Amino acid sequence: MALSRSTRRELQWLALAAPAAVALLLLLVAPLARALTVALCPEGQWGLGAFRSVLGDPLFLRAAWLNALVPVVSLALEAILGLALALWLWRVRRGRLLWRTLALIPFALPEIVFLMTMKLLFREHGYLNSLLAVLGGEPVLWLRPESALATGVIIIVDVWRVTPIVFLLVLVALEQIDRSLLEAVRLDGGGTWAEVWHVQIPLVMPLLGVAVALRAIDAFRIFATPYVLMGVRGFPVVTSFSYQRWSDGEQAQASAAALLLAAVVGLATAVCAFTLLRGRRVA
Amino acid sequence: MRRAHRTPPLTSVGLAALAVVTLLPVWLILRQAVTPRRLSVDFPLSFLPPAISLEPIQGLLASQSLIEPTLRSLFIAAVSTIVSIALALPAGWALSRSRWFGSAGINASLLARVVPPIAIALPLAAWLIRLGLSNRPSGIGLALAHISAVLPLAILVCHATCRALPPAIEEAAEIDGAGPLATLLHIILPLSRGGVAAAAMLGFLFSWDDFTHALVIQWAHPTLPPLIASIAGQGQISQASALALIMLLPAAIVVAMLSRMLVRSRGLTLAER
């Protein structure tokens, strides 16, 4: 049988993509399917029991609430601070390589190393309380479980680490703006603020949106930050709840919690991607 | 004529604050790594080391907790990066050319990025235990888990790189009698080495930094991140900090590369603008 040239081509592409597809099936799809069967069919009985007991668990509900609150607040802060930092450092001309490199450091540090320093900073006998003690103040329990202060600390730590990557993306976008647009503002008698408001911010907005959307996927999968700083019980999020249940041998509940998170984040991403793509097609 | 630039005082204050905020974590690691163990947690802590000593670093060099986990981390990062790239480059090339399944493959790779690591790591750990691949001293099971996380990203990067290459080059190679594998090795790989290098860097750093998968799959023979967490959790801050210094080395290389990009960034063009 003679195949047409384009069909032969497509079969060749299929052969080239096949090894990666097989690897992803074995290492990604199969484990997900396995998690699904473990959650839906714990002891040979199909049913939603694991999902029901997870959704009725106060620790899970707390984890779900914190898993929504922390990413939303930190993403908003990271977008604002990253944009402001980029707009500001873009104007600093002297030693700009030094300052721009410096601004990236928190994100470049390995996560666990960064989190260890944050633990040293915020724990009861840590650096921050040492500073307070030297200044004559009372020590503060920054990481007390179930306190609003601890939630704030977790958010600060997240913002500290993630703002640099938003900064980097916005800075790259700023560098690409045509200088003649800025000169036009100057010729019309506008100052620095006019440049920022009427040229720079509108032009970097689309990229900032993409950057925040990409970071959002990671933000909702938050695990190491609360786990290292406060432990599972001290500051539960959905992934650490899942890890805890798994360590306790409750595999069905562990899988159910992880799948609920995957479903919510996946759905949100699909909706976002759809809206973004549709917006682009209209534009 | 060169205009003399004076930095305004407010800018100087801002830059100083920026330097403090970004350098503080690095400083704390250095400060703890040179503090003698008996002084390492004396309250109140000073931001300057009370005494300087090489004791934590020497202790680390003498103990078992340096060489083996470092080599294991390096091995796992190298294996997962090389395998991911070897699978992702042909796949990314094929997806950038195929009319049948190009966009479906890209959507699948994007979707794979959404799954929380823990949802993959837990069932994968159960399987690796059954296959006897979990907790091997070599860490081969963890390398497999890292491939599952790195491969979708590597496919996306390789796809973006290959899409920018003109198909005419491959067609010329085909007319000269080159098969698809020869074209891949001799034409596509050299032309897309920038993208391949970027994907390799991202993959290596992911594996080197990964904490979540390592915690679940490789607890008996740990890699560096869970080891640092457990040593620090036992209160041995000096030793954990000395170990953290080792983990910083690849990060330092990446910062150096990124900063080169920042200077040249005006020459860069984003694909979708």
XYZ file of C-alpha atoms in Angstrom:
556
model
C 0.000 0.000 0.000
C 1.450 3.337 -0.981
C 1.078 6.041 1.616
C 0.928 9.651 0.561
C 3.962 11.807 1.320
C 2.218 13.787 4.042
C 0.914 10.642 5.748
C 4.440 9.232 5.757
C 5.639 12.471 7.282
C 3.036 12.332 10.031
C 3.955 8.733 10.833
C 7.569 9.841 11.139
C 6.563 12.585 13.593
C 4.521 10.033 15.518
C 7.567 7.767 15.824
C 9.715 10.650 17.072
C 7.150 11.730 19.679
C 6.320 8.186 20.799
C 9.164 7.630 23.329
C 8.267 10.814 25.230
C 4.575 9.924 25.089
C 5.262 6.456 26.498
C 7.420 7.918 29.267
C 4.679 10.389 30.210
C 2.046 7.642 30.143
C 4.107 5.479 32.505
C 5.369 8.212 34.826
C 2.474 10.668 34.844
C -0.808 9.284 33.530
C -0.491 5.869 35.153
C 0.282 7.260 38.636
C -2.651 9.680 38.286
C -4.953 6.832 37.273
C -3.607 4.837 40.186
C -4.332 7.737 42.570
C -7.853 7.849 41.176
C -8.476 4.140 41.770
C -6.935 4.316 45.252
C -9.266 7.203 46.116
C -12.392 5.736 44.527
C -11.881 2.087 45.377
C -9.999 1.797 48.686
C -10.955 -1.742 49.763
C -12.375 -3.300 46.664
C -15.507 -1.169 47.039
C -16.134 1.652 44.569
C -17.478 4.801 46.124
C -16.921 8.408 47.097
C -16.250 7.564 50.748
C -12.671 8.864 50.743
C -13.736 12.171 49.165
C -16.604 12.486 51.634
C -14.397 11.887 54.680
C -11.772 14.336 53.386
C -14.376 17.037 52.781
C -15.761 16.456 56.281
C -12.340 16.696 57.928
C -11.812 20.016 59.776
C -8.042 19.845 59.130
C -8.698 19.534 55.382
C -11.164 22.419 55.398
C -8.586 24.577 57.167
C -5.962 23.428 54.664
C -8.257 24.270 51.745
C -8.986 27.744 53.137
C -5.278 28.507 53.685
C -4.494 27.000 50.275
C -6.811 29.595 48.725
C -5.935 32.585 50.927
C -2.122 32.430 50.847
C -1.644 32.110 47.053
C -4.202 34.824 46.213
C -2.730 37.395 48.614
C 0.883 36.582 47.733
C 0.237 36.641 43.979
C -1.341 40.095 44.257
C 1.588 41.386 46.323
C 4.143 39.770 44.010
C 2.561 41.343 40.923
C 2.515 44.837 42.482
C 5.994 44.628 44.033
C 7.551 42.980 40.969
C 6.129 45.676 38.698
C 7.230 48.499 41.014
C 10.715 47.032 41.434
C 11.152 46.644 37.672
C 9.898 50.170 36.907
C 12.259 51.557 39.543
C 15.401 49.553 38.771
C 14.884 50.181 35.048
C 15.581 53.848 35.809
C 18.626 53.204 37.969
C 21.441 53.474 35.446
C 24.529 53.413 37.667
C 25.661 49.895 38.528
C 22.540 48.507 36.915
C 23.994 45.042 36.304
C 24.861 44.775 40.010
C 21.396 45.836 41.230
C 19.491 43.737 38.720
C 21.530 40.655 39.599
C 21.095 41.328 43.301
C 17.319 41.538 42.928
C 17.249 37.980 41.520
C 19.099 36.285 44.368
C 16.162 35.119 46.544
C 14.629 33.223 43.641
C 17.941 31.724 42.556
C 18.600 30.206 45.980
C 17.557 26.566 46.329
C 14.115 26.493 47.935
C 15.180 24.482 50.968
C 18.171 26.749 51.634
C 15.987 29.856 51.436
C 13.360 28.300 53.719
C 15.980 27.268 56.253
C 17.173 30.872 56.531
C 13.561 32.016 56.930
C 13.118 29.513 59.759
C 16.289 30.871 61.404
C 14.900 34.374 61.028
C 11.351 33.839 62.304
C 11.593 31.035 64.892
C 11.194 31.738 68.599
C 14.925 31.988 69.343
C 15.688 33.332 65.890
C 17.297 36.430 64.456
C 14.204 38.630 64.405
C 13.483 38.058 68.094
C 17.201 38.532 68.829
C 16.970 41.939 67.188
C 13.856 42.736 69.250
C 15.614 41.601 72.437
C 18.641 43.805 71.729
C 16.308 46.744 71.093
C 14.606 46.019 74.422
C 11.382 44.544 73.062
C 9.493 41.396 73.969
C 9.939 38.305 71.796
C 7.097 37.647 69.374
C 5.871 34.161 68.443
C 5.929 34.723 64.693
C 5.084 31.134 63.823
C 2.419 30.349 66.446
C -0.010 27.795 64.951
C -3.450 29.111 63.979
C -2.426 32.746 64.369
C -3.093 35.420 61.761
C 0.506 36.547 62.284
C 1.812 33.178 61.093
C -0.333 33.429 57.960
C 1.217 36.833 57.346
C 4.721 35.429 57.825
C 4.068 32.593 55.343
C 2.829 35.171 52.817
C 5.876 37.410 53.388
C 8.234 34.462 52.893
C 6.476 33.524 49.647
C 6.559 37.124 48.380
C 10.234 37.420 49.334
C 11.091 34.452 47.160
C 8.784 34.889 44.158
C 8.840 38.676 43.548
C 12.259 38.430 41.774
C 10.882 36.243 38.974
C 7.978 38.658 38.325
C 10.547 41.479 38.400
C 12.721 39.676 35.841
C 9.858 39.124 33.384
C 8.597 42.705 33.655
C 12.126 44.076 33.254
C 12.633 42.099 30.041
C 9.343 43.552 28.752
C 10.409 47.086 29.749
C 13.693 46.748 27.868
C 11.779 45.902 24.706
C 9.669 49.048 24.699
C 10.588 51.293 21.801
C 12.520 54.285 23.190
C 10.871 56.630 20.699
C 7.561 56.175 22.560
C 9.187 57.516 25.728
C 10.767 60.374 23.799
C 7.328 61.240 22.396
C 6.012 61.640 25.943
C 8.965 63.923 26.759
C 8.326 66.034 23.655
C 4.702 66.451 24.734
C 5.987 67.853 28.018
C 5.295 64.762 30.123
C 7.599 63.775 32.968
C 8.671 60.495 34.499
C 5.192 59.695 35.823
C 3.634 60.253 32.418
C 6.142 57.816 30.917
C 5.307 55.247 33.587
C 1.503 55.622 33.443
C 0.891 56.161 29.751
C 3.612 54.068 28.123
C 5.383 51.593 30.381
C 2.560 50.165 32.516
C 0.081 49.694 29.635
C 2.747 48.010 27.507
C 3.985 45.557 30.153
C 0.483 44.661 31.409
C -0.098 41.711 29.036
C 3.208 40.109 30.011
C 2.531 40.734 33.708
C -0.767 38.899 33.271
C 0.965 35.899 31.692
C 3.650 35.912 34.408
C 1.052 35.945 37.188
C -0.977 33.184 35.508
C 2.124 30.989 35.235
C 3.121 31.669 38.835
C -0.436 30.938 39.985
C -0.068 27.284 38.928
C 2.938 26.929 41.222
C 1.408 29.057 43.976
C -1.593 26.773 44.464
C 0.683 23.735 44.724
C 2.332 25.303 47.802
C 4.016 22.652 49.964
C 7.545 23.243 51.204
C 7.089 26.761 52.658
C 4.463 25.925 55.322
C 5.854 22.399 55.781
C 9.387 23.567 56.620
C 8.387 26.635 58.622
C 5.500 25.251 60.665
C 4.841 21.586 59.952
C 1.592 20.030 58.749
C -0.514 20.645 61.868
C 0.837 24.146 62.430
C -0.036 25.397 58.963
C -1.911 22.865 56.834
C -2.257 23.247 53.078
C -3.814 20.658 50.781
C -0.542 19.051 49.654
C 0.853 18.751 53.178
C -2.507 17.371 54.392
C -2.209 14.772 51.668
C 1.382 13.959 52.677
C 0.323 13.652 56.319
C -2.520 11.240 55.531
C -0.158 9.196 53.350
C 2.398 8.987 56.183
C -0.437 7.782 58.451
C -1.237 4.997 55.971
C -4.521 6.630 54.856
C -3.766 6.304 51.161
C -7.335 6.786 49.948
C -7.708 10.115 51.757
C -4.230 11.215 50.657
C -5.083 10.527 47.019
C -8.529 12.122 47.293
C -7.091 15.379 48.690
C -4.338 15.586 46.050
C -6.834 14.869 43.264
C -9.250 17.537 44.516
C -6.428 20.092 44.343
C -5.351 18.899 40.879
C -8.943 19.136 39.641
C -9.503 22.658 40.981
C -6.153 24.003 39.700
C -6.565 22.220 36.362
C -10.038 23.618 35.863
C -8.940 27.144 36.800
C -5.965 26.924 34.413
C -8.177 25.671 31.596
C -10.630 28.543 32.132
C -7.760 31.092 32.246
C -6.071 29.686 29.141
C -9.391 29.680 27.294
C -10.123 33.302 28.233
C -6.592 34.423 27.318
C -6.678 32.648 23.963
C -10.116 33.997 23.134
C -8.981 37.504 24.086
C -6.015 37.161 21.738
C -8.184 36.006 18.868
C -10.487 38.996 19.260
C -7.581 41.438 19.484
C 30.402 64.746 26.705
C 29.562 62.470 29.604
C 27.003 63.728 32.000
C 27.902 63.138 35.631
C 25.170 60.973 37.175
C 24.474 61.635 40.810
C 22.424 59.020 42.591
C 19.658 60.829 44.534
C 19.640 60.122 48.286
C 16.200 58.457 48.217
C 17.418 56.051 45.520
C 20.478 55.222 47.608
C 18.307 54.371 50.601
C 16.094 52.193 48.406
C 19.058 50.380 46.887
C 20.525 49.755 50.331
C 17.201 48.302 51.500
C 17.049 46.098 48.403
C 20.559 44.824 49.089
C 19.654 43.985 52.697
C 16.484 42.113 51.743
C 18.091 40.074 48.954
C 21.416 39.354 50.646
C 20.071 38.562 54.128
C 19.360 34.850 53.413
C 22.822 34.364 51.897
C 24.412 36.206 54.787
C 22.626 34.071 57.391
C 23.870 30.885 55.694
C 27.464 32.173 55.613
C 27.227 33.439 59.189
C 25.988 30.085 60.506
C 28.441 28.053 58.427
C 31.462 29.747 60.039
C 30.093 29.810 63.609
C 31.491 27.186 65.993
C 28.829 24.609 66.810
C 28.672 25.383 70.546
C 27.805 29.049 69.817
C 25.481 28.443 66.886
C 22.133 28.860 68.660
C 23.035 31.182 71.581
C 20.168 33.602 72.144
C 20.141 36.495 71.382
C 21.803 35.810 68.042
C 23.965 38.507 66.511
C 23.920 39.119 62.794
C 27.726 38.997 62.864
C 29.326 35.670 63.819
C 30.466 35.746 67.487
C 33.610 33.811 66.512
C 34.851 32.563 63.177
C 35.789 28.949 62.802
C 36.059 26.388 60.047
C 34.801 23.720 62.444
C 31.349 23.168 60.798
C 32.886 22.885 57.331
C 35.688 20.605 58.554
C 33.170 18.504 60.462
C 31.130 18.189 57.300
C 34.158 17.192 55.223
C 35.013 14.517 57.780
C 31.490 13.125 58.097
C 29.610 10.786 55.805
C 26.861 13.318 55.213
C 28.724 15.225 52.498
C 30.163 13.060 49.731
C 27.477 10.436 49.317
C 24.367 12.684 49.258
C 26.139 15.229 47.029
C 27.114 12.564 44.511
C 23.582 11.129 44.682
C 22.028 14.551 44.054
C 24.396 15.132 41.122
C 23.709 11.681 39.665
C 19.927 12.057 39.917
C 20.005 15.559 38.413
C 22.282 14.453 35.557
C 20.299 11.307 34.712
C 16.882 12.967 34.839
C 18.104 15.955 32.784
C 19.819 13.890 30.084
C 16.928 11.430 29.717
C 14.364 14.252 29.663
C 16.223 16.139 26.929
C 16.817 12.980 24.900
C 13.061 12.330 24.934
C 11.936 15.948 24.683
C 13.970 17.139 21.693
C 12.574 14.626 19.161
C 9.092 15.065 20.674
C 9.300 18.864 20.612
C 10.533 18.797 17.011
C 7.741 16.414 15.977
C 5.071 18.501 17.753
C 6.301 21.664 16.028
C 5.872 19.997 12.597
C 2.955 17.598 12.922
C -0.456 18.709 11.632
C -2.200 15.733 13.216
C -1.265 15.981 16.874
C 0.952 19.073 17.259
C -1.433 21.216 19.282
C -2.897 18.248 21.185
C 0.607 17.302 22.349
C 1.339 20.842 23.476
C -1.947 21.059 25.383
C -1.174 17.756 27.099
C 2.292 19.008 28.113
C 0.774 22.222 29.487
C -1.834 20.277 31.422
C 0.871 18.017 32.881
C 2.416 21.096 34.524
C -0.778 21.677 36.529
C -0.758 18.402 38.469
C 0.540 18.932 42.023
C 3.811 16.975 42.538
C 2.342 15.210 45.542
C -0.474 13.687 43.417
C 2.186 12.011 41.253
C 4.799 11.365 43.934
C 2.550 9.354 46.264
C 1.284 6.709 43.792
C 4.670 6.677 42.053
C 6.321 5.942 45.401
C 3.953 3.012 45.952
C 4.887 1.582 42.544
C 8.602 2.151 42.955
C 8.467 0.320 46.285
C 6.787 -2.656 44.585
C 9.377 -2.628 41.774
C 12.202 -2.382 44.299
C 13.344 0.931 42.834
C 12.450 3.123 45.801
C 15.176 4.209 48.209
C 18.011 2.677 46.195
C 21.381 4.169 47.217
C 21.771 5.349 43.602
C 18.439 7.196 43.721
C 17.270 5.812 40.379
C 13.621 5.833 41.516
C 13.781 9.533 42.340
C 15.381 10.184 38.935
C 12.309 8.580 37.320
C 10.023 10.817 39.380
C 12.027 13.876 38.327
C 11.692 12.877 34.670
C 7.915 12.924 35.106
C 8.147 16.531 36.311
C 10.867 17.835 33.955
C 9.797 16.158 30.701
C 6.631 18.254 30.037
C 8.564 21.493 30.589
C 11.452 20.299 28.403
C 8.991 19.394 25.618
C 7.497 22.904 25.760
C 10.936 24.570 25.568
C 12.164 22.297 22.747
C 8.905 22.824 20.846
C 9.256 26.608 21.064
C 12.870 26.376 19.853
C 12.157 23.995 16.948
C 9.154 26.015 15.781
C 11.500 28.921 15.086
C 13.677 26.795 12.757
C 12.755 26.951 9.062
C 11.547 23.528 7.759
C 13.472 24.147 4.522
C 16.711 23.067 6.241
C 15.274 19.653 7.128
C 13.850 19.224 3.663
C 17.272 19.924 2.174
C 18.761 17.266 4.484
C 16.060 14.820 3.443
C 16.792 15.381 -0.250
C 20.449 14.690 0.526
C 19.341 11.310 1.867
C 19.419 11.910 5.630
C 16.908 9.933 7.698
C 14.940 11.531 10.550
C 17.427 10.467 13.246
C 20.413 11.775 11.270
C 18.553 15.057 10.692
C 17.761 15.242 14.417
C 21.371 14.679 15.466
C 23.203 16.686 12.805
C 20.752 19.495 11.961
C 18.140 20.056 14.697
C 20.364 19.466 17.748
C 23.111 21.947 16.720
C 20.594 24.564 15.594
C 18.495 24.387 18.770
C 21.352 24.180 21.261
C 20.289 27.444 22.943
C 16.860 26.050 23.767
C 18.318 22.687 24.738
C 20.755 24.422 27.092
C 17.895 26.391 28.683
C 15.793 23.240 29.125
C 18.784 21.375 30.561
C 19.466 24.202 33.024
C 15.826 24.271 34.178
C 15.744 20.484 34.485
C 18.998 20.251 36.399
C 17.973 22.986 38.843
C 14.550 21.423 39.381
C 16.099 18.089 40.291
C 18.863 19.650 42.394
C 16.357 21.765 44.380
C 13.477 19.295 44.589
C 12.208 18.670 48.084
C 8.681 17.235 47.655
C 9.436 14.138 45.549
C 12.645 13.456 47.465
C 10.791 13.518 50.792
C 8.313 10.874 49.621
C 10.515 8.611 47.469
C 14.089 8.811 48.701
C 13.995 9.090 52.477
C 16.417 6.302 53.487
C 19.272 7.478 51.246
C 18.433 11.174 51.023
C 19.504 13.782 48.504
C 20.760 17.158 49.719
C 17.439 19.080 50.223
C 15.705 16.645 52.619
C 19.041 16.011 54.322
C 19.509 19.727 55.008
C 15.930 19.940 56.303
C 16.404 17.002 58.660
C 19.824 18.146 59.939
C 18.428 21.630 60.552
C 15.360 20.062 62.165
C 17.653 18.289 64.650
C 19.049 21.676 65.627
C 22.454 21.217 63.974
C 22.256 24.600 62.299
C 25.981 25.035 61.635
C 26.303 21.748 59.832
C 23.100 22.290 57.843
C 24.404 25.722 56.775
C 27.732 24.281 55.671
C 25.823 21.748 53.581
C 23.642 24.547 52.195
C 26.795 26.286 50.918
C 27.361 23.287 48.624
C 23.805 23.564 47.334
C 24.409 27.222 46.445
C 27.075 26.498 43.836
C 24.751 25.644 40.897
C 22.477 28.528 41.891
C 25.436 30.910 41.662
C 26.191 29.711 38.137
C 22.573 30.272 37.103
C 22.518 33.813 38.529
C 25.664 34.582 36.558
C 24.030 33.335 33.354
C 20.756 35.180 34.013
C 22.546 38.447 34.658
C 24.267 38.155 31.280
C 20.783 37.846 29.834
C 19.674 40.984 31.704
C 22.357 43.079 30.060
C 21.618 41.777 26.605
C 17.872 41.653 27.117
C 17.246 44.517 24.690
C 18.332 42.207 21.891
C 15.853 39.526 22.924
C 12.516 39.257 21.253
C 9.559 37.433 22.743
C 7.746 35.159 20.350
C 4.321 36.550 21.215
C 4.293 40.251 21.401
